[in-house]
């Protein structure tokens, strides 16, 4: 079965669109992704990428116009009977490697770390889920020596309201999202920089449609 998705995003500066088409080949999934730059002035190769994926194991993605290959490998091991999820991401053109680790202490508590190899960029995050409905996520950026905070609450099963605050940029954000496997999802975001004298909120809207072909 082939699956298609279409994503549209609108903000005050520009409106963009992204489409993807994928189908399963046994344990593997083949996917082609294109942006509005691929078709508006074209057809062209701008914004086109091709990917080969084995869910939960690896993703190999080729950016056609940049001639860049991105490798992503996933694995899970047990540490003291706790699942540790590991993700290794390498971009050949940028020569950049990122390692992401997530340790589930129990269903309500999780520790995560994200590190760019060869740099001081490292972020630590603690996630606590209260009653399966509310989530608290403080995170610490070692390179910037700053904290970020996020609090989210689920309503009616599919709706989530989330508030975020970045101490480094003094950016306060609010987000409302709804996700459905059958009909797609949407997200509406508002953010304001508390440092600006004129605190005008920046609004963005994003929606995704999923289709089975």
mmCIF file of C-alpha atoms in Angstrom:
data_model
loop_
_atom_site.group_PDB
_atom_site.id
_atom_site.type_symbol
_atom_site.label_atom_id
_atom_site.label_comp_id
_atom_site.label_asym_id
_atom_site.label_seq_id
_atom_site.Cartn_x
_atom_site.Cartn_y
_atom_site.Cartn_z
ATOM 1 C CA UNK A 1 0.000 0.000 0.000
ATOM 2 C CA UNK A 2 1.210 3.467 -0.866
ATOM 3 C CA UNK A 3 0.791 6.366 1.535
ATOM 4 C CA UNK A 4 0.867 10.065 0.778
ATOM 5 C CA UNK A 5 1.035 13.078 3.062
ATOM 6 C CA UNK A 6 0.762 16.784 2.413
ATOM 7 C CA UNK A 7 1.903 19.426 4.874
ATOM 8 C CA UNK A 8 1.178 23.130 4.651
ATOM 9 C CA UNK A 9 2.672 25.837 6.866
ATOM 10 C CA UNK A 10 1.742 29.484 7.112
ATOM 11 C CA UNK A 11 3.382 32.314 9.012
ATOM 12 C CA UNK A 12 3.570 36.073 8.588
ATOM 13 C CA UNK A 13 6.620 35.832 6.314
ATOM 14 C CA UNK A 14 5.758 33.022 3.909
ATOM 15 C CA UNK A 15 3.585 30.036 3.147
ATOM 16 C CA UNK A 16 5.255 26.704 2.374
ATOM 17 C CA UNK A 17 4.179 23.217 1.470
ATOM 18 C CA UNK A 18 5.779 19.774 1.745
ATOM 19 C CA UNK A 19 4.530 16.540 0.187
ATOM 20 C CA UNK A 20 5.717 12.965 0.556
ATOM 21 C CA UNK A 21 4.909 9.629 -1.045
ATOM 22 C CA UNK A 22 5.937 6.310 0.492
ATOM 23 C CA UNK A 23 5.277 2.612 0.062
ATOM 24 C CA UNK A 24 6.361 -0.537 1.855
ATOM 25 C CA UNK A 25 8.687 -3.099 0.304
ATOM 26 C CA UNK A 26 8.706 -5.920 2.839
ATOM 27 C CA UNK A 27 10.434 -4.661 5.986
ATOM 28 C CA UNK A 28 11.664 -1.567 4.160
ATOM 29 C CA UNK A 29 9.930 1.692 3.345
ATOM 30 C CA UNK A 30 10.755 3.847 0.325
ATOM 31 C CA UNK A 31 9.896 7.546 0.532
ATOM 32 C CA UNK A 32 10.146 10.574 -1.745
ATOM 33 C CA UNK A 33 9.701 14.066 -0.281
ATOM 34 C CA UNK A 34 9.343 17.347 -2.141
ATOM 35 C CA UNK A 35 8.652 20.959 -1.205
ATOM 36 C CA UNK A 36 6.752 23.691 -3.026
ATOM 37 C CA UNK A 37 10.108 24.724 -4.555
ATOM 38 C CA UNK A 38 10.061 21.438 -6.470
ATOM 39 C CA UNK A 39 6.896 22.193 -8.435
ATOM 40 C CA UNK A 40 6.254 25.973 -8.334
ATOM 41 C CA UNK A 41 9.177 26.906 -10.598
ATOM 42 C CA UNK A 42 9.515 23.547 -12.213
ATOM 43 C CA UNK A 43 9.358 20.758 -12.082
ATOM 44 C CA UNK A 44 12.880 20.957 -10.630
ATOM 45 C CA UNK A 45 15.059 18.968 -8.242
ATOM 46 C CA UNK A 46 14.960 21.739 -5.610
ATOM 47 C CA UNK A 47 13.612 20.450 -2.314
ATOM 48 C CA UNK A 48 13.584 16.802 -3.467
ATOM 49 C CA UNK A 49 14.888 14.034 -1.221
ATOM 50 C CA UNK A 50 14.747 10.239 -1.412
ATOM 51 C CA UNK A 51 14.871 7.919 1.587
ATOM 52 C CA UNK A 52 15.189 4.228 2.388
ATOM 53 C CA UNK A 53 13.948 3.302 5.859
ATOM 54 C CA UNK A 54 13.651 0.265 8.054
ATOM 55 C CA UNK A 55 11.427 1.449 10.942
ATOM 56 C CA UNK A 56 13.187 1.290 14.287
ATOM 57 C CA UNK A 57 16.512 0.395 12.654
ATOM 58 C CA UNK A 58 17.872 2.901 10.093
ATOM 59 C CA UNK A 59 17.075 5.709 7.654
ATOM 60 C CA UNK A 60 19.264 6.622 4.676
ATOM 61 C CA UNK A 61 18.194 9.897 3.067
ATOM 62 C CA UNK A 62 19.608 11.491 -0.087
ATOM 63 C CA UNK A 63 19.128 15.224 -0.722
ATOM 64 C CA UNK A 64 19.070 15.413 -4.518
ATOM 65 C CA UNK A 65 19.960 19.111 -5.151
ATOM 66 C CA UNK A 66 22.649 19.188 -2.444
ATOM 67 C CA UNK A 67 23.960 15.700 -3.319
ATOM 68 C CA UNK A 68 24.140 15.046 0.399
ATOM 69 C CA UNK A 69 23.560 11.758 2.226
ATOM 70 C CA UNK A 70 22.191 11.628 5.770
ATOM 71 C CA UNK A 71 22.491 8.424 7.802
ATOM 72 C CA UNK A 72 20.389 7.684 10.857
ATOM 73 C CA UNK A 73 20.728 4.478 12.882
ATOM 74 C CA UNK A 74 18.502 3.528 15.815
ATOM 75 C CA UNK A 75 18.970 0.850 18.452
ATOM 76 C CA UNK A 76 17.621 -0.095 21.863
ATOM 77 C CA UNK A 77 19.519 -1.790 24.690
ATOM 78 C CA UNK A 78 18.632 -2.631 28.279
ATOM 79 C CA UNK A 79 20.458 -0.911 31.152
ATOM 80 C CA UNK A 80 19.567 -2.328 34.578
ATOM 81 C CA UNK A 81 16.324 -3.603 33.015
ATOM 82 C CA UNK A 82 15.545 -0.086 31.722
ATOM 83 C CA UNK A 83 15.221 0.540 27.945
ATOM 84 C CA UNK A 84 17.868 2.886 26.535
ATOM 85 C CA UNK A 85 17.085 4.186 23.024
ATOM 86 C CA UNK A 86 20.096 5.320 20.982
ATOM 87 C CA UNK A 87 20.074 7.309 17.728
ATOM 88 C CA UNK A 88 23.140 8.097 15.624
ATOM 89 C CA UNK A 89 22.769 10.753 12.907
ATOM 90 C CA UNK A 90 25.507 11.699 10.439
ATOM 91 C CA UNK A 91 25.312 14.227 7.606
ATOM 92 C CA UNK A 92 28.093 13.662 5.078
ATOM 93 C CA UNK A 93 28.188 17.132 3.486
ATOM 94 C CA UNK A 94 28.249 19.001 6.804
ATOM 95 C CA UNK A 95 30.465 16.312 8.369
ATOM 96 C CA UNK A 96 28.247 16.589 11.429
ATOM 97 C CA UNK A 97 27.427 13.748 13.812
ATOM 98 C CA UNK A 98 24.712 13.830 16.467
ATOM 99 C CA UNK A 99 24.122 11.209 19.133
ATOM 100 C CA UNK A 100 20.770 11.114 20.909
ATOM 101 C CA UNK A 101 20.026 8.911 23.926
ATOM 102 C CA UNK A 102 16.824 8.401 25.905
ATOM 103 C CA UNK A 103 16.474 6.305 29.076
ATOM 104 C CA UNK A 104 12.967 5.366 30.228
ATOM 105 C CA UNK A 105 13.200 5.024 34.006
ATOM 106 C CA UNK A 106 9.519 4.078 34.246
ATOM 107 C CA UNK A 107 6.335 4.949 32.299
ATOM 108 C CA UNK A 108 6.254 8.409 33.908
ATOM 109 C CA UNK A 109 9.935 9.414 33.983
ATOM 110 C CA UNK A 110 12.487 9.684 31.195
ATOM 111 C CA UNK A 111 15.982 11.174 30.817
ATOM 112 C CA UNK A 112 17.271 12.337 27.426
ATOM 113 C CA UNK A 113 20.571 13.662 26.096
ATOM 114 C CA UNK A 114 21.497 15.158 22.727
ATOM 115 C CA UNK A 115 25.155 15.763 21.816
ATOM 116 C CA UNK A 116 26.881 17.004 18.673
ATOM 117 C CA UNK A 117 30.154 15.081 18.473
ATOM 118 C CA UNK A 118 33.292 17.242 18.492
ATOM 119 C CA UNK A 119 31.550 20.279 20.005
ATOM 120 C CA UNK A 120 30.333 21.456 23.390
ATOM 121 C CA UNK A 121 26.731 21.352 22.185
ATOM 122 C CA UNK A 122 24.920 19.068 24.591
ATOM 123 C CA UNK A 123 21.366 19.249 25.896
ATOM 124 C CA UNK A 124 19.895 17.292 28.797
ATOM 125 C CA UNK A 125 16.157 16.870 29.301
ATOM 126 C CA UNK A 126 13.973 15.331 31.995
ATOM 127 C CA UNK A 127 10.414 14.335 31.126
ATOM 128 C CA UNK A 128 7.729 13.639 33.704
ATOM 129 C CA UNK A 129 4.224 12.523 32.714
ATOM 130 C CA UNK A 130 1.589 13.048 35.406
ATOM 131 C CA UNK A 131 -1.445 10.820 35.209
ATOM 132 C CA UNK A 132 -0.930 10.232 31.503
ATOM 133 C CA UNK A 133 -2.336 13.698 30.753
ATOM 134 C CA UNK A 134 0.147 16.422 31.805
ATOM 135 C CA UNK A 135 3.832 16.501 30.822
ATOM 136 C CA UNK A 136 6.630 18.575 32.381
ATOM 137 C CA UNK A 137 9.928 18.927 30.506
ATOM 138 C CA UNK A 138 12.794 21.015 31.928
ATOM 139 C CA UNK A 139 15.950 20.952 29.777
ATOM 140 C CA UNK A 140 19.467 22.280 30.249
ATOM 141 C CA UNK A 141 21.836 23.469 27.508
ATOM 142 C CA UNK A 142 25.426 22.857 28.648
ATOM 143 C CA UNK A 143 26.988 25.046 25.944
ATOM 144 C CA UNK A 144 24.806 28.076 26.712
ATOM 145 C CA UNK A 145 24.409 27.310 30.439
ATOM 146 C CA UNK A 146 20.672 28.007 30.159
ATOM 147 C CA UNK A 147 17.404 26.298 31.046
ATOM 148 C CA UNK A 148 14.283 25.790 28.923
ATOM 149 C CA UNK A 149 10.897 24.715 30.232
ATOM 150 C CA UNK A 150 7.862 23.098 28.627
ATOM 151 C CA UNK A 151 4.494 22.104 30.086
ATOM 152 C CA UNK A 152 1.781 20.369 28.088
ATOM 153 C CA UNK A 153 -1.713 19.053 28.816
ATOM 154 C CA UNK A 154 -3.787 16.602 26.799
ATOM 155 C CA UNK A 155 -7.516 17.164 26.313
ATOM 156 C CA UNK A 156 -10.178 14.913 24.787
ATOM 157 C CA UNK A 157 -7.601 12.357 23.697
ATOM 158 C CA UNK A 158 -6.202 14.068 20.577
ATOM 159 C CA UNK A 159 -5.823 17.742 21.595
ATOM 160 C CA UNK A 160 -2.659 18.990 23.310
ATOM 161 C CA UNK A 161 -1.964 22.484 24.661
ATOM 162 C CA UNK A 162 1.706 23.273 25.303
ATOM 163 C CA UNK A 163 3.526 26.237 26.839
ATOM 164 C CA UNK A 164 7.287 26.776 26.439
ATOM 165 C CA UNK A 165 9.821 29.270 27.740
ATOM 166 C CA UNK A 166 13.444 29.673 26.571
ATOM 167 C CA UNK A 167 15.515 31.525 29.148
ATOM 168 C CA UNK A 168 18.364 32.267 26.710
ATOM 169 C CA UNK A 169 16.188 34.141 24.207
ATOM 170 C CA UNK A 170 13.372 35.121 26.609
ATOM 171 C CA UNK A 171 10.952 33.534 24.157
ATOM 172 C CA UNK A 172 7.522 32.530 25.465
ATOM 173 C CA UNK A 173 5.436 30.206 23.324
ATOM 174 C CA UNK A 174 1.970 28.637 23.262
ATOM 175 C CA UNK A 175 0.919 25.758 21.029
ATOM 176 C CA UNK A 176 -2.318 23.929 20.305
ATOM 177 C CA UNK A 177 -2.131 20.708 18.298
ATOM 178 C CA UNK A 178 -4.354 17.812 17.303
ATOM 179 C CA UNK A 179 -3.092 14.534 15.882
ATOM 180 C CA UNK A 180 -5.074 11.793 14.146
ATOM 181 C CA UNK A 181 -3.623 8.769 12.347
ATOM 182 C CA UNK A 182 -6.590 8.628 10.001
ATOM 183 C CA UNK A 183 -7.240 12.275 9.091
ATOM 184 C CA UNK A 184 -3.892 13.980 9.758
ATOM 185 C CA UNK A 185 -2.976 16.721 12.190
ATOM 186 C CA UNK A 186 -2.732 20.449 12.700
ATOM 187 C CA UNK A 187 -0.772 22.807 14.927
ATOM 188 C CA UNK A 188 -1.230 26.478 15.775
ATOM 189 C CA UNK A 189 1.622 28.319 17.518
ATOM 190 C CA UNK A 190 2.031 31.768 19.024
ATOM 191 C CA UNK A 191 5.321 33.113 20.393
ATOM 192 C CA UNK A 192 6.471 36.426 21.823
ATOM 193 C CA UNK A 193 9.919 37.719 22.720
ATOM 194 C CA UNK A 194 9.734 39.269 26.176
ATOM 195 C CA UNK A 195 12.827 41.392 25.450
ATOM 196 C CA UNK A 196 11.193 43.321 22.591
ATOM 197 C CA UNK A 197 9.643 46.631 23.546
ATOM 198 C CA UNK A 198 6.724 45.950 21.207
ATOM 199 C CA UNK A 199 5.622 42.477 22.212
ATOM 200 C CA UNK A 200 3.795 41.476 19.037
ATOM 201 C CA UNK A 201 3.072 37.714 18.962
ATOM 202 C CA UNK A 202 4.321 35.700 15.979
ATOM 203 C CA UNK A 203 1.666 33.301 14.714
ATOM 204 C CA UNK A 204 2.204 30.135 12.658
ATOM 205 C CA UNK A 205 -0.202 27.436 11.528
ATOM 206 C CA UNK A 206 0.648 23.995 10.208
ATOM 207 C CA UNK A 207 -1.586 21.175 8.982
ATOM 208 C CA UNK A 208 -0.924 17.683 7.624
ATOM 209 C CA UNK A 209 -3.195 15.405 5.594
ATOM 210 C CA UNK A 210 -2.567 11.654 5.347
ATOM 211 C CA UNK A 211 -3.915 9.557 2.461
ATOM 212 C CA UNK A 212 -3.835 5.839 1.652
ATOM 213 C CA UNK A 213 -3.550 5.155 -2.064
#
